[in-house]
């Protein structure tokens, strides 16, 4: 039955490959048809069988058309033949750096009776596949890249392809997910790679190989036609090439997909004879490795990447993360017992160097980091992570939070333009964020006493409201509540510096001639970040704009249909300020230079398109505010209560109190940010002995 299944899958793949090749032949026939007609007409005229003035006109028209079609077809064929098919970004592994791994793969190919892969490479993802790199443009440049990888990050873990690979240069390259090598045992890795290696058998068939080359060439031609930076004439010519290539791709898409499905079915059927029992267990480890890898990237690596640090042992971190998962989850208890067996990374001569190269590549693919280390892009070891990443991240976020508070004029100082004499304190943040809840009752009392509706507070009621809501001696007006939701009156918005944020000068951080202390014009950006889903004007908000606001906006565009930030309350204003501050910092960051000596034709992929696989969508203003408030709380706990920064393998940066992770902080911060209720957080701070009024150390 196994042989029958292999034969059925292979036959289906070959039939689909022939269908793709027939489509190629039809396209060639269409291109040659005008030329054939011209030859007939010219031969008929030369022999006297087709004569007359009308036939002479037809003969010349068809001949000119044939020449044009042949030139166009030759151009399309030249672009398809010369276009470089895309390559997956990988870390090449030389046989000298992993002889045991190459031996395992070749033994597996012998057992499956298929050609051995020509080389092995690693990808920072939980997947494995075969990749054809036999295109002429992949030859010498690939060896040059492998040599540079050997002398660089992998230290021999990634080298050029030697003589054993040249014997089977037509065989595809085996790409293995690097997390598999560190988490799986040797037997499990062999079982997982069996169906992948078995795919080299159908790939060696001439018809399947020719069909794949044709499809890859069309795909590469589409990419060439879509590349920017061309002249008008070149763009016009390549637009026609791209149209033809897309037309051919659409017509052969179904056949190509069914061909690959047949190849996969034949390979899977052939692999049934190898380690069938171990494959069941290995497939469970594939899912577990994927879950741990995803958690490690999003919770642990991403904060470090944003800080300009890249963890240099990501694959080793997968083992720690999954071990921690097995400790917490009773459903994964049996997974930790496998750690006594030989790990697959022992098949590498220098697993640490290969892990470092794969970690740097992961940072490029998932975050868009530079290709080389530098002052702002340095590796970090796991033992240095709490101090180099966690503590530094908290203090940078806390410093940004207080900078925004300063720009809004919020603080405990009498002079808004000078530094806060009390320093950056947690009490300053809590006081600002809790004003919505504290003054809600007072605001409602003012409305009821003066017979106001739920939308407006005007004139004399404002004075009574400020007198009743603001504490004695406070020089800053407290924000009020409008209609039961968070809101800021126009006068109080100016007191807190919101107008300074919304009506900033035109100087941009990206402008080299702008003053260093000038803030960019982020009015529209801040509005969209605070209330991105609302585009209609609030009728009640129009009453909050007075003559001075109109004067400030006299030379600006009409923003009458934009939402009013003052409706969002203190937390909304602060969240908008943080979003604008982050946008300004990103705009002011210098552009990342391209790697030295790497031209656009030599790159494996376009650096401008990085990251290829972004991990998370942009954070909302509320999420940014919650992160910054949490950072401020953690800084206060470290400085005043003896807490320490730590690393949780499943959740990333963590606050350790007496050696235990403080897991109950996040919901209390969300309660403060979303509802303005400080009670749960204040109780938590009091229980830990955190002093809110004491200044904290910032970066």
XYZ file of C-alpha atoms in Angstrom:
699
model
C 0.000 0.000 0.000
C 2.861 2.348 0.732
C 4.381 1.903 -2.714
C 0.970 2.341 -4.332
C 0.394 5.573 -2.423
C 3.789 6.946 -3.401
C 3.148 6.099 -7.043
C -0.296 7.723 -7.029
C 1.023 10.941 -5.496
C 3.981 11.067 -7.863
C 1.787 10.454 -10.904
C -0.596 13.234 -9.851
C 2.322 15.624 -9.404
C 3.760 14.731 -12.804
C 0.435 15.193 -14.582
C 0.027 18.635 -13.035
C 3.612 19.503 -13.966
C 2.868 18.553 -17.572
C -0.188 20.829 -17.471
C 2.046 23.728 -16.401
C 4.508 22.942 -19.179
C 1.671 22.752 -21.728
C 0.644 26.250 -20.671
C 4.197 27.389 -21.319
C 4.097 25.747 -24.741
C 0.785 27.448 -25.568
C 2.222 30.834 -24.621
C 5.180 30.150 -26.923
C 2.834 29.087 -29.719
C 0.815 32.293 -29.387
C 4.027 34.326 -29.625
C 5.124 32.415 -32.732
C 1.745 32.501 -34.495
C 2.178 35.949 -36.162
C 5.667 34.919 -37.280
C 4.289 31.747 -38.836
C 1.633 33.748 -40.685
C 4.278 36.175 -41.931
C 6.429 33.304 -43.209
C 3.460 31.883 -45.134
C 2.655 35.240 -46.698
C 6.282 35.925 -47.600
C 6.690 32.451 -49.093
C 3.476 32.846 -51.073
C 4.612 36.181 -52.480
C 8.026 34.832 -53.414
C 6.547 31.880 -55.262
C 3.803 33.944 -56.955
C 0.933 32.070 -55.346
C -0.201 35.093 -53.277
C 0.017 38.308 -55.262
C -1.646 41.650 -55.643
C -1.405 45.097 -54.033
C -3.777 44.203 -51.199
C -1.735 41.126 -50.325
C 1.429 43.191 -50.276
C -0.120 45.478 -47.636
C -1.276 42.489 -45.587
C 2.153 40.895 -45.933
C 3.962 43.953 -44.568
C 1.464 44.512 -41.758
C 1.701 40.890 -40.608
C 5.487 40.938 -40.893
C 5.785 44.080 -38.766
C 3.337 42.624 -36.233
C 5.317 39.368 -36.114
C 8.558 41.236 -35.473
C 6.972 43.248 -32.656
C 5.439 40.157 -31.052
C 8.726 38.273 -31.302
C 10.591 41.174 -29.700
C 8.028 41.376 -26.896
C 8.135 37.617 -26.351
C 11.941 37.671 -26.333
C 11.873 40.473 -23.775
C 9.451 38.604 -21.525
C 11.475 35.401 -21.858
C 14.700 37.278 -21.077
C 13.220 38.861 -17.927
C 11.788 35.539 -16.768
C 15.085 33.752 -17.383
C 17.303 36.404 -15.768
C 15.032 37.368 -12.877
C 16.399 36.079 -9.609
C 13.888 33.947 -7.695
C 13.368 34.919 -4.085
C 15.347 33.080 -1.441
C 14.301 32.520 2.123
C 16.582 34.321 4.626
C 18.482 31.527 6.360
C 21.686 30.753 8.223
C 23.709 28.333 6.041
C 25.350 25.434 7.857
C 28.561 23.990 6.434
C 29.267 20.293 6.680
C 32.465 21.004 8.628
C 30.426 22.710 11.357
C 27.761 19.994 11.583
C 29.075 16.615 10.322
C 26.701 14.636 12.522
C 23.688 16.555 11.206
C 24.735 15.976 7.591
C 25.307 12.310 8.373
C 21.825 12.013 9.888
C 20.212 13.606 6.828
C 22.142 11.417 4.370
C 21.315 8.256 6.299
C 17.691 9.324 6.254
C 17.833 9.891 2.477
C 19.381 6.432 1.998
C 16.618 4.790 4.036
C 14.010 6.630 1.974
C 15.834 5.847 -1.291
C 15.854 9.487 -2.419
C 18.678 11.922 -3.312
C 20.257 13.676 -0.360
C 19.791 17.458 -0.065
C 22.658 19.492 -1.446
C 23.098 21.573 1.724
C 21.486 22.419 5.058
C 20.405 25.829 6.342
C 18.541 27.051 9.418
C 15.590 29.403 9.645
C 14.466 31.219 12.818
C 10.992 29.742 12.649
C 9.198 26.511 13.502
C 9.058 25.047 10.019
C 11.140 22.937 7.637
C 11.112 22.713 3.860
C 13.151 22.090 0.713
C 14.276 25.096 -1.327
C 15.635 24.991 -4.852
C 18.689 27.220 -5.214
C 19.897 25.990 -8.593
C 19.244 29.260 -10.428
C 22.481 30.586 -11.981
C 22.214 33.815 -9.982
C 22.292 31.791 -6.757
C 25.697 30.316 -7.454
C 28.799 32.401 -6.650
C 26.930 35.024 -4.561
C 25.576 32.249 -2.347
C 29.091 30.912 -1.702
C 30.302 34.419 -0.933
C 27.490 34.891 1.582
C 28.231 31.541 3.182
C 31.912 32.448 3.546
C 31.060 35.773 5.163
C 28.705 34.017 7.548
C 31.521 31.649 8.525
C 33.905 34.472 9.355
C 31.167 36.475 11.061
C 28.428 35.527 13.470
C 28.412 31.741 13.228
C 32.191 31.200 13.533
C 32.207 28.183 11.294
C 28.576 27.310 11.924
C 27.674 28.664 8.508
C 30.055 27.970 5.661
C 30.348 27.395 1.953
C 29.133 24.246 0.277
C 31.973 21.784 -0.230
C 32.658 18.987 -2.687
C 30.045 16.522 -1.345
C 27.327 19.017 -2.212
C 28.662 19.721 -5.711
C 28.144 16.078 -6.612
C 24.377 16.679 -6.372
C 24.154 20.373 -7.234
C 20.616 19.943 -8.609
C 19.256 18.718 -5.281
C 17.403 21.300 -3.167
C 18.625 22.748 0.101
C 17.122 21.423 3.349
C 15.932 24.306 5.559
C 15.366 23.359 9.211
C 13.669 25.437 11.876
C 16.324 26.339 14.436
C 13.976 25.951 17.467
C 13.588 22.283 16.519
C 17.300 21.659 17.008
C 17.275 22.947 20.564
C 13.964 21.579 21.806
C 13.730 18.239 20.012
C 15.748 15.143 20.676
C 17.775 13.513 17.897
C 15.206 10.803 17.219
C 12.355 13.315 17.131
C 14.234 15.529 14.676
C 14.847 12.545 12.385
C 11.152 11.700 12.440
C 10.131 15.303 11.687
C 12.605 15.623 8.810
C 11.657 12.304 7.194
C 8.716 13.603 5.086
C 10.704 16.723 4.177
C 13.758 14.826 2.962
C 11.506 12.398 1.109
C 10.443 15.308 -1.079
C 13.799 15.280 -2.861
C 12.630 12.211 -4.796
C 9.746 13.855 -6.705
C 11.770 17.079 -6.962
C 14.382 15.248 -9.060
C 11.858 14.396 -11.781
C 12.627 16.478 -14.911
C 9.039 17.544 -15.577
C 8.405 18.643 -11.989
C 11.737 20.470 -11.850
C 11.010 22.266 -15.159
C 7.514 23.265 -14.038
C 8.868 24.639 -10.776
C 11.542 26.658 -12.575
C 8.896 28.139 -14.880
C 6.623 29.164 -12.003
C 9.498 30.620 -9.977
C 10.666 32.560 -13.027
C 7.215 34.080 -13.524
C 7.036 35.030 -9.861
C 10.464 36.652 -10.034
C 9.482 38.535 -13.206
C 6.441 39.980 -11.428
C 8.713 41.160 -8.620
C 11.124 42.762 -11.108
C 8.264 44.575 -12.846
C 6.977 45.912 -9.516
C 10.375 47.139 -8.275
C 10.514 50.938 -7.755
C 13.203 53.334 -8.898
C 12.806 52.875 -12.655
C 12.653 55.444 -15.425
C 9.414 56.174 -17.305
C 10.348 54.099 -20.369
C 11.622 51.187 -18.302
C 8.506 51.262 -16.129
C 6.317 51.131 -19.235
C 8.186 48.165 -20.701
C 8.278 46.285 -17.407
C 4.582 46.964 -16.865
C 3.845 44.928 -19.984
C 6.189 42.178 -18.830
C 4.491 42.122 -15.447
C 1.052 41.901 -17.058
C 2.076 38.884 -19.151
C 3.745 37.181 -16.171
C 0.697 37.700 -13.943
C -1.578 36.384 -16.682
C 0.487 33.206 -16.987
C 0.633 32.808 -13.203
C -3.134 33.063 -12.902
C -3.610 30.369 -15.516
C -1.138 27.910 -14.013
C -1.889 28.613 -10.335
C -4.245 25.688 -9.838
C -1.989 23.217 -11.614
C 1.083 24.386 -9.657
C -0.742 24.087 -6.335
C -1.987 20.592 -7.156
C 1.507 19.611 -8.284
C 2.972 20.632 -4.924
C 0.159 18.845 -3.137
C 0.963 15.673 -5.039
C 4.653 15.980 -4.216
C 3.839 16.407 -0.525
C 1.487 13.411 -0.569
C 4.095 11.201 -2.225
C 6.774 12.326 0.242
C 4.541 11.771 3.269
C 3.584 8.317 2.043
C 7.211 7.360 1.501
C 8.161 8.607 4.987
C 5.611 6.316 6.647
C 8.242 3.578 6.739
C 10.669 5.619 8.876
C 10.199 5.988 12.646
C 6.425 5.895 12.464
C 5.934 5.628 16.221
C 8.364 8.418 17.014
C 6.693 10.706 14.460
C 3.508 10.845 16.536
C 5.420 12.117 19.570
C 7.535 14.414 17.405
C 4.451 16.117 15.955
C 3.360 16.996 19.487
C 6.752 18.592 20.060
C 6.367 20.627 16.871
C 3.221 22.281 18.215
C 4.771 22.823 21.612
C 7.946 24.319 20.126
C 5.861 26.692 18.010
C 3.904 27.881 21.060
C 7.061 28.430 23.099
C 8.839 30.181 20.230
C 5.937 32.542 19.618
C 5.687 33.360 23.315
C 9.432 33.938 23.571
C 9.479 36.311 20.608
C 6.452 38.402 21.569
C 6.950 38.557 25.340
C 10.730 38.335 25.816
C 12.587 39.234 22.617
C 10.352 42.071 21.423
C 10.916 44.317 24.486
C 14.662 43.827 24.071
C 14.537 44.602 20.341
C 12.667 47.807 21.039
C 15.445 48.741 23.459
C 18.165 48.243 20.851
C 19.282 44.911 22.325
C 18.899 41.498 20.718
C 19.026 38.316 22.845
C 21.871 36.226 21.470
C 20.528 32.834 22.615
C 16.909 32.741 21.480
C 16.903 29.038 20.656
C 18.299 28.171 24.071
C 15.584 30.374 25.541
C 12.950 28.157 23.905
C 14.099 25.281 26.101
C 13.822 27.419 29.229
C 10.408 28.738 28.218
C 8.980 25.299 27.480
C 10.503 23.876 30.632
C 8.792 26.637 32.608
C 5.560 25.843 30.806
C 5.828 22.194 31.773
C 6.383 23.279 35.371
C 3.263 25.456 35.438
C 0.934 23.400 33.271
C 0.148 19.912 34.505
C -0.850 18.937 30.945
C 2.779 19.383 29.904
C 4.350 17.471 32.778
C 5.648 14.655 30.568
C 7.524 16.985 28.221
C 10.258 17.855 30.718
C 11.192 14.181 31.143
C 12.594 14.176 27.585
C 15.355 16.608 28.545
C 17.538 13.724 29.689
C 17.868 12.483 26.098
C 20.398 13.842 23.620
C 19.239 17.166 22.141
C 19.435 17.685 18.420
C 21.658 20.755 18.862
C 24.454 18.349 19.840
C 24.657 17.555 16.130
C 26.308 20.963 15.679
C 29.966 21.520 16.454
C 29.386 25.058 17.812
C 25.712 25.393 18.739
C 26.286 28.701 20.516
C 27.611 30.404 17.382
C 24.780 29.069 15.246
C 22.235 30.159 17.861
C 23.706 33.662 17.811
C 23.476 33.885 14.015
C 19.891 32.603 14.038
C 18.978 35.054 16.820
C 20.308 38.010 14.828
C 18.399 36.847 11.755
C 15.215 36.528 13.839
C 15.656 40.117 15.002
C 15.897 41.241 11.377
C 12.909 39.254 10.159
C 10.522 39.956 13.026
C 11.646 43.436 14.064
C 13.678 44.897 11.206
C 16.927 45.324 13.123
C 20.301 45.966 11.485
C 22.358 43.151 10.012
C 25.367 43.928 12.206
C 25.889 44.829 15.832
C 26.662 48.387 16.893
C 26.380 50.837 19.790
C 22.589 50.973 19.443
C 22.154 47.336 18.455
C 24.118 45.096 20.830
C 23.621 41.458 21.858
C 22.493 40.674 25.389
C 22.909 37.439 27.328
C 20.064 36.002 29.363
C 21.826 36.636 32.684
C 22.164 40.318 31.737
C 18.567 40.653 30.548
C 17.039 41.946 33.846
C 19.550 44.784 34.212
C 20.228 45.597 30.558
C 16.649 45.351 29.301
C 14.035 45.193 32.058
C 15.352 47.861 34.433
C 16.494 50.107 31.587
C 13.143 49.785 29.817
C 11.208 50.678 32.955
C 13.285 53.764 33.613
C 13.176 54.956 30.013
C 9.386 54.571 29.959
C 9.094 56.357 33.302
C 11.281 59.187 32.032
C 9.132 59.505 28.906
C 5.995 59.571 31.034
C 7.305 62.456 33.123
C 8.493 64.328 30.033
C 4.959 64.212 28.676
C 3.581 65.347 32.018
C 6.027 68.247 31.929
C 4.953 69.159 28.394
C 1.328 69.170 29.536
C 2.154 71.379 32.498
C 1.027 68.795 35.044
C 2.892 68.526 38.307
C 3.310 69.596 41.929
C 5.321 72.693 41.082
C 4.331 76.342 40.993
C 6.431 77.185 37.929
C 5.355 74.992 34.982
C 8.488 75.941 33.015
C 10.952 74.803 35.680
C 11.911 71.359 36.942
C 9.734 69.646 39.496
C 11.336 70.327 42.903
C 9.918 67.086 44.218
C 11.417 65.065 41.365
C 9.745 62.311 39.306
C 7.388 60.665 41.791
C 4.720 58.008 41.442
C 2.328 60.212 43.406
C 2.419 62.769 40.586
C 1.188 60.171 38.101
C -1.487 58.752 40.375
C -2.817 62.195 41.260
C -3.231 63.095 37.612
C -4.914 59.862 36.578
C -7.334 59.763 39.518
C -8.776 63.242 39.040
C -11.604 61.971 36.857
C -13.059 59.840 39.624
C -12.334 62.323 42.399
C -14.130 65.285 40.822
C -17.012 63.419 39.202
C -19.327 63.976 42.126
C -18.334 67.622 42.433
C -18.922 68.205 38.731
C -22.386 66.659 38.895
C -23.194 68.815 41.906
C -22.193 71.934 39.987
C -24.369 70.931 37.041
C -27.358 70.302 39.270
C -26.927 73.546 41.229
C -26.757 75.687 38.102
C -29.336 73.805 36.045
C -26.855 72.771 33.332
C -27.264 69.926 30.892
C -24.877 67.014 30.579
C -22.853 68.575 27.776
C -21.711 72.067 28.749
C -20.143 73.861 31.692
C -19.880 77.589 31.097
C -18.973 80.934 32.689
C -19.766 81.170 36.392
C -20.347 77.423 36.823
C -16.735 76.914 35.716
C -15.498 79.075 38.571
C -17.651 77.258 41.105
C -16.542 73.910 39.616
C -12.839 74.776 39.871
C -13.255 76.065 43.395
C -15.040 72.913 44.519
C -12.910 70.406 42.623
C -9.356 71.774 42.883
C -7.611 71.252 46.214
C -6.503 74.299 48.145
C -3.157 75.663 47.072
C -3.091 73.760 43.772
C -2.159 76.095 40.963
C -3.368 73.704 38.241
C -7.037 73.392 37.353
C -8.400 69.884 37.698
C -9.973 68.218 34.660
C -13.672 67.651 34.888
C -16.193 65.061 33.858
C -18.680 65.754 31.121
C -21.737 63.622 30.669
C -20.421 60.919 32.988
C -17.294 60.313 30.838
C -13.776 61.711 31.057
C -13.468 65.259 29.717
C -11.447 68.469 29.867
C -12.894 71.958 29.704
C -11.198 74.349 27.299
C -9.748 76.556 30.042
C -8.461 73.552 31.984
C -7.071 72.016 28.813
C -4.902 75.090 28.358
C -3.897 74.937 32.031
C -2.646 71.379 31.632
C -0.780 72.218 28.437
C -3.063 70.322 26.045
C -3.198 73.288 23.690
C 0.592 73.276 23.610
C 0.402 69.687 22.398
C -2.438 70.172 19.900
C -1.326 73.551 18.536
C 2.390 72.811 18.349
C 4.566 74.691 15.910
C 5.229 73.383 12.408
C 8.768 72.343 13.277
C 9.184 68.625 12.861
C 11.639 66.338 14.547
C 12.570 65.030 11.122
C 13.504 68.556 9.964
C 17.255 69.081 10.413
C 16.736 72.846 10.702
C 14.225 72.572 13.515
C 15.191 73.525 17.058
C 16.092 70.551 19.291
C 13.361 71.460 21.746
C 10.699 72.082 19.105
C 7.835 69.625 19.068
C 6.368 68.327 15.797
C 2.911 69.246 14.607
C 1.115 66.172 15.866
C -2.402 67.488 16.163
C -3.992 65.142 13.639
C -1.824 62.226 14.794
C -2.806 62.704 18.420
C -6.498 62.924 17.553
C -6.390 59.732 15.510
C -4.504 57.885 18.250
C -6.862 58.898 21.036
C -10.140 58.274 19.226
C -9.312 56.491 15.964
C -12.817 55.148 15.314
C -14.711 58.447 15.495
C -14.817 60.876 12.588
C -17.932 62.949 13.254
C -18.001 66.160 15.230
C -19.523 66.124 18.675
C -22.087 68.878 18.927
C -21.317 69.326 22.581
C -17.623 69.744 21.900
C -18.230 72.786 19.748
C -19.290 74.751 22.796
C -15.887 74.203 24.394
C -13.983 76.184 21.759
C -13.720 79.898 22.497
C -12.399 82.866 20.580
C -8.804 82.297 21.612
C -8.916 78.749 20.238
C -10.268 80.093 16.975
C -7.455 82.609 16.827
C -4.883 79.898 17.411
C -6.323 77.910 14.516
C -6.805 80.825 12.125
C -4.085 79.588 9.765
C -4.785 75.892 10.220
C -6.970 73.553 8.244
C -10.587 72.964 9.160
C -10.733 70.377 11.929
C -14.417 70.733 12.686
C -15.091 67.098 11.854
C -12.311 65.772 14.091
C -13.005 64.429 17.593
C -12.137 66.612 20.552
C -9.324 65.245 22.672
C -10.746 67.006 25.690
C -13.513 64.366 25.787
C -11.040 61.703 26.766
C -10.145 62.873 30.266
C -6.702 62.920 31.887
C -5.817 59.396 30.829
C -6.786 60.092 27.221
C -4.750 63.281 27.103
C -1.747 61.569 28.644
C -2.092 58.589 26.272
C -2.204 60.972 23.313
C 0.880 62.748 24.577
C 2.776 59.477 24.927
C 1.793 58.425 21.413
C 2.931 61.768 20.017
C 6.190 61.581 21.969
C 6.941 58.094 20.641
C 6.129 59.223 17.108
C 8.516 62.161 17.530
C 11.288 59.881 18.793
C 10.828 57.511 15.868
C 10.869 60.402 13.402
C 14.034 61.799 14.962
C 15.843 58.453 14.843
C 18.519 58.339 12.126
C 17.792 56.049 9.178
C 19.358 52.614 9.315
C 22.201 52.365 6.772
C 22.367 49.445 4.364
C 24.988 46.774 5.117
C 28.372 47.666 3.654
C 29.221 46.038 0.362
C 25.708 44.738 -0.270
C 24.005 46.070 -3.349
C 20.353 45.684 -4.270
C 21.154 42.845 -6.677
C 23.182 40.932 -4.084
C 20.754 41.046 -1.181
C 18.832 37.929 -0.258
C 15.798 40.105 0.333
C 14.904 43.771 0.286
C 16.016 45.412 3.525
C 13.449 48.144 2.959
C 10.664 45.592 3.385
C 11.838 44.514 6.843
C 10.407 43.349 9.097
C 8.948 40.625 6.916
C 6.845 39.230 9.766
C 6.018 41.945 12.317
C 5.055 40.375 15.624
C 2.521 42.867 16.949
C 0.347 45.632 15.514
C 0.970 49.198 16.685
C -0.074 49.696 20.282
C -2.996 51.969 21.139
C -2.625 55.019 23.321
C -4.286 53.298 26.269
C -1.917 50.343 26.008
C 1.062 52.675 25.903
C -0.210 54.514 28.958
C -0.702 51.261 30.884
C 2.836 50.169 29.983
C 4.329 53.466 31.116
C 2.371 53.553 34.378
C 3.457 49.972 35.093
C 7.054 50.969 34.428
C 6.737 53.870 36.860
C 5.266 51.589 39.546
C 8.078 49.072 39.045
C 10.727 51.791 39.300
C 9.202 52.999 42.563
C 9.048 49.432 43.892
C 12.697 48.810 43.018
C 13.933 52.098 44.493
C 11.820 52.214 47.656
C 10.650 48.683 48.498
C 13.610 46.448 47.635
C 11.995 44.775 44.617
C 14.176 43.638 41.712
C 13.744 43.395 37.931
C 13.491 39.872 36.589
C 12.808 37.740 33.543
C 9.798 35.491 33.201
C 10.336 33.040 30.343
C 6.663 33.099 29.378
C 5.721 36.716 30.125
C 8.947 38.645 29.638
C 9.917 41.529 31.975
C 8.712 40.884 35.501
C 8.865 42.563 38.902
C 10.232 40.249 41.577
C 9.162 40.789 45.194
C 11.020 38.555 47.642
C 12.061 36.427 44.679
C 8.476 35.864 43.483
C 6.892 37.427 40.417
C 4.283 40.090 41.168
C 1.551 38.780 38.913
C -1.267 40.911 40.359
C 0.019 44.310 39.240
C -1.360 44.459 35.672
C -5.116 44.394 36.521
C -4.657 47.127 39.125
C -2.915 49.369 36.623
C -5.638 48.743 34.054
C -8.232 49.680 36.644
C -6.473 52.987 37.179
C -5.944 53.763 33.490
C -9.350 52.706 32.200
C -11.593 53.712 35.112
C -9.521 56.205 37.080
C -9.852 54.072 40.217
C -6.592 54.108 42.218
C -7.812 52.139 45.221
C -6.610 48.646 44.195
C -3.200 49.984 43.158
C -2.778 52.097 46.277
C -3.592 49.086 48.466
C -1.031 47.021 46.572
C 1.615 49.720 46.984
C 0.891 50.050 50.691
C 1.139 46.303 51.194
C 4.583 46.223 49.557
C 5.779 49.338 51.331
C 6.285 51.394 48.171
C 6.682 55.106 48.896
C 4.738 57.038 46.285
C 6.088 60.461 47.243
C 9.772 59.532 46.952
C 11.507 60.475 43.671
C 12.734 57.574 41.540
C 15.886 57.279 39.473
C 15.358 57.734 35.739
C 17.600 57.155 32.749
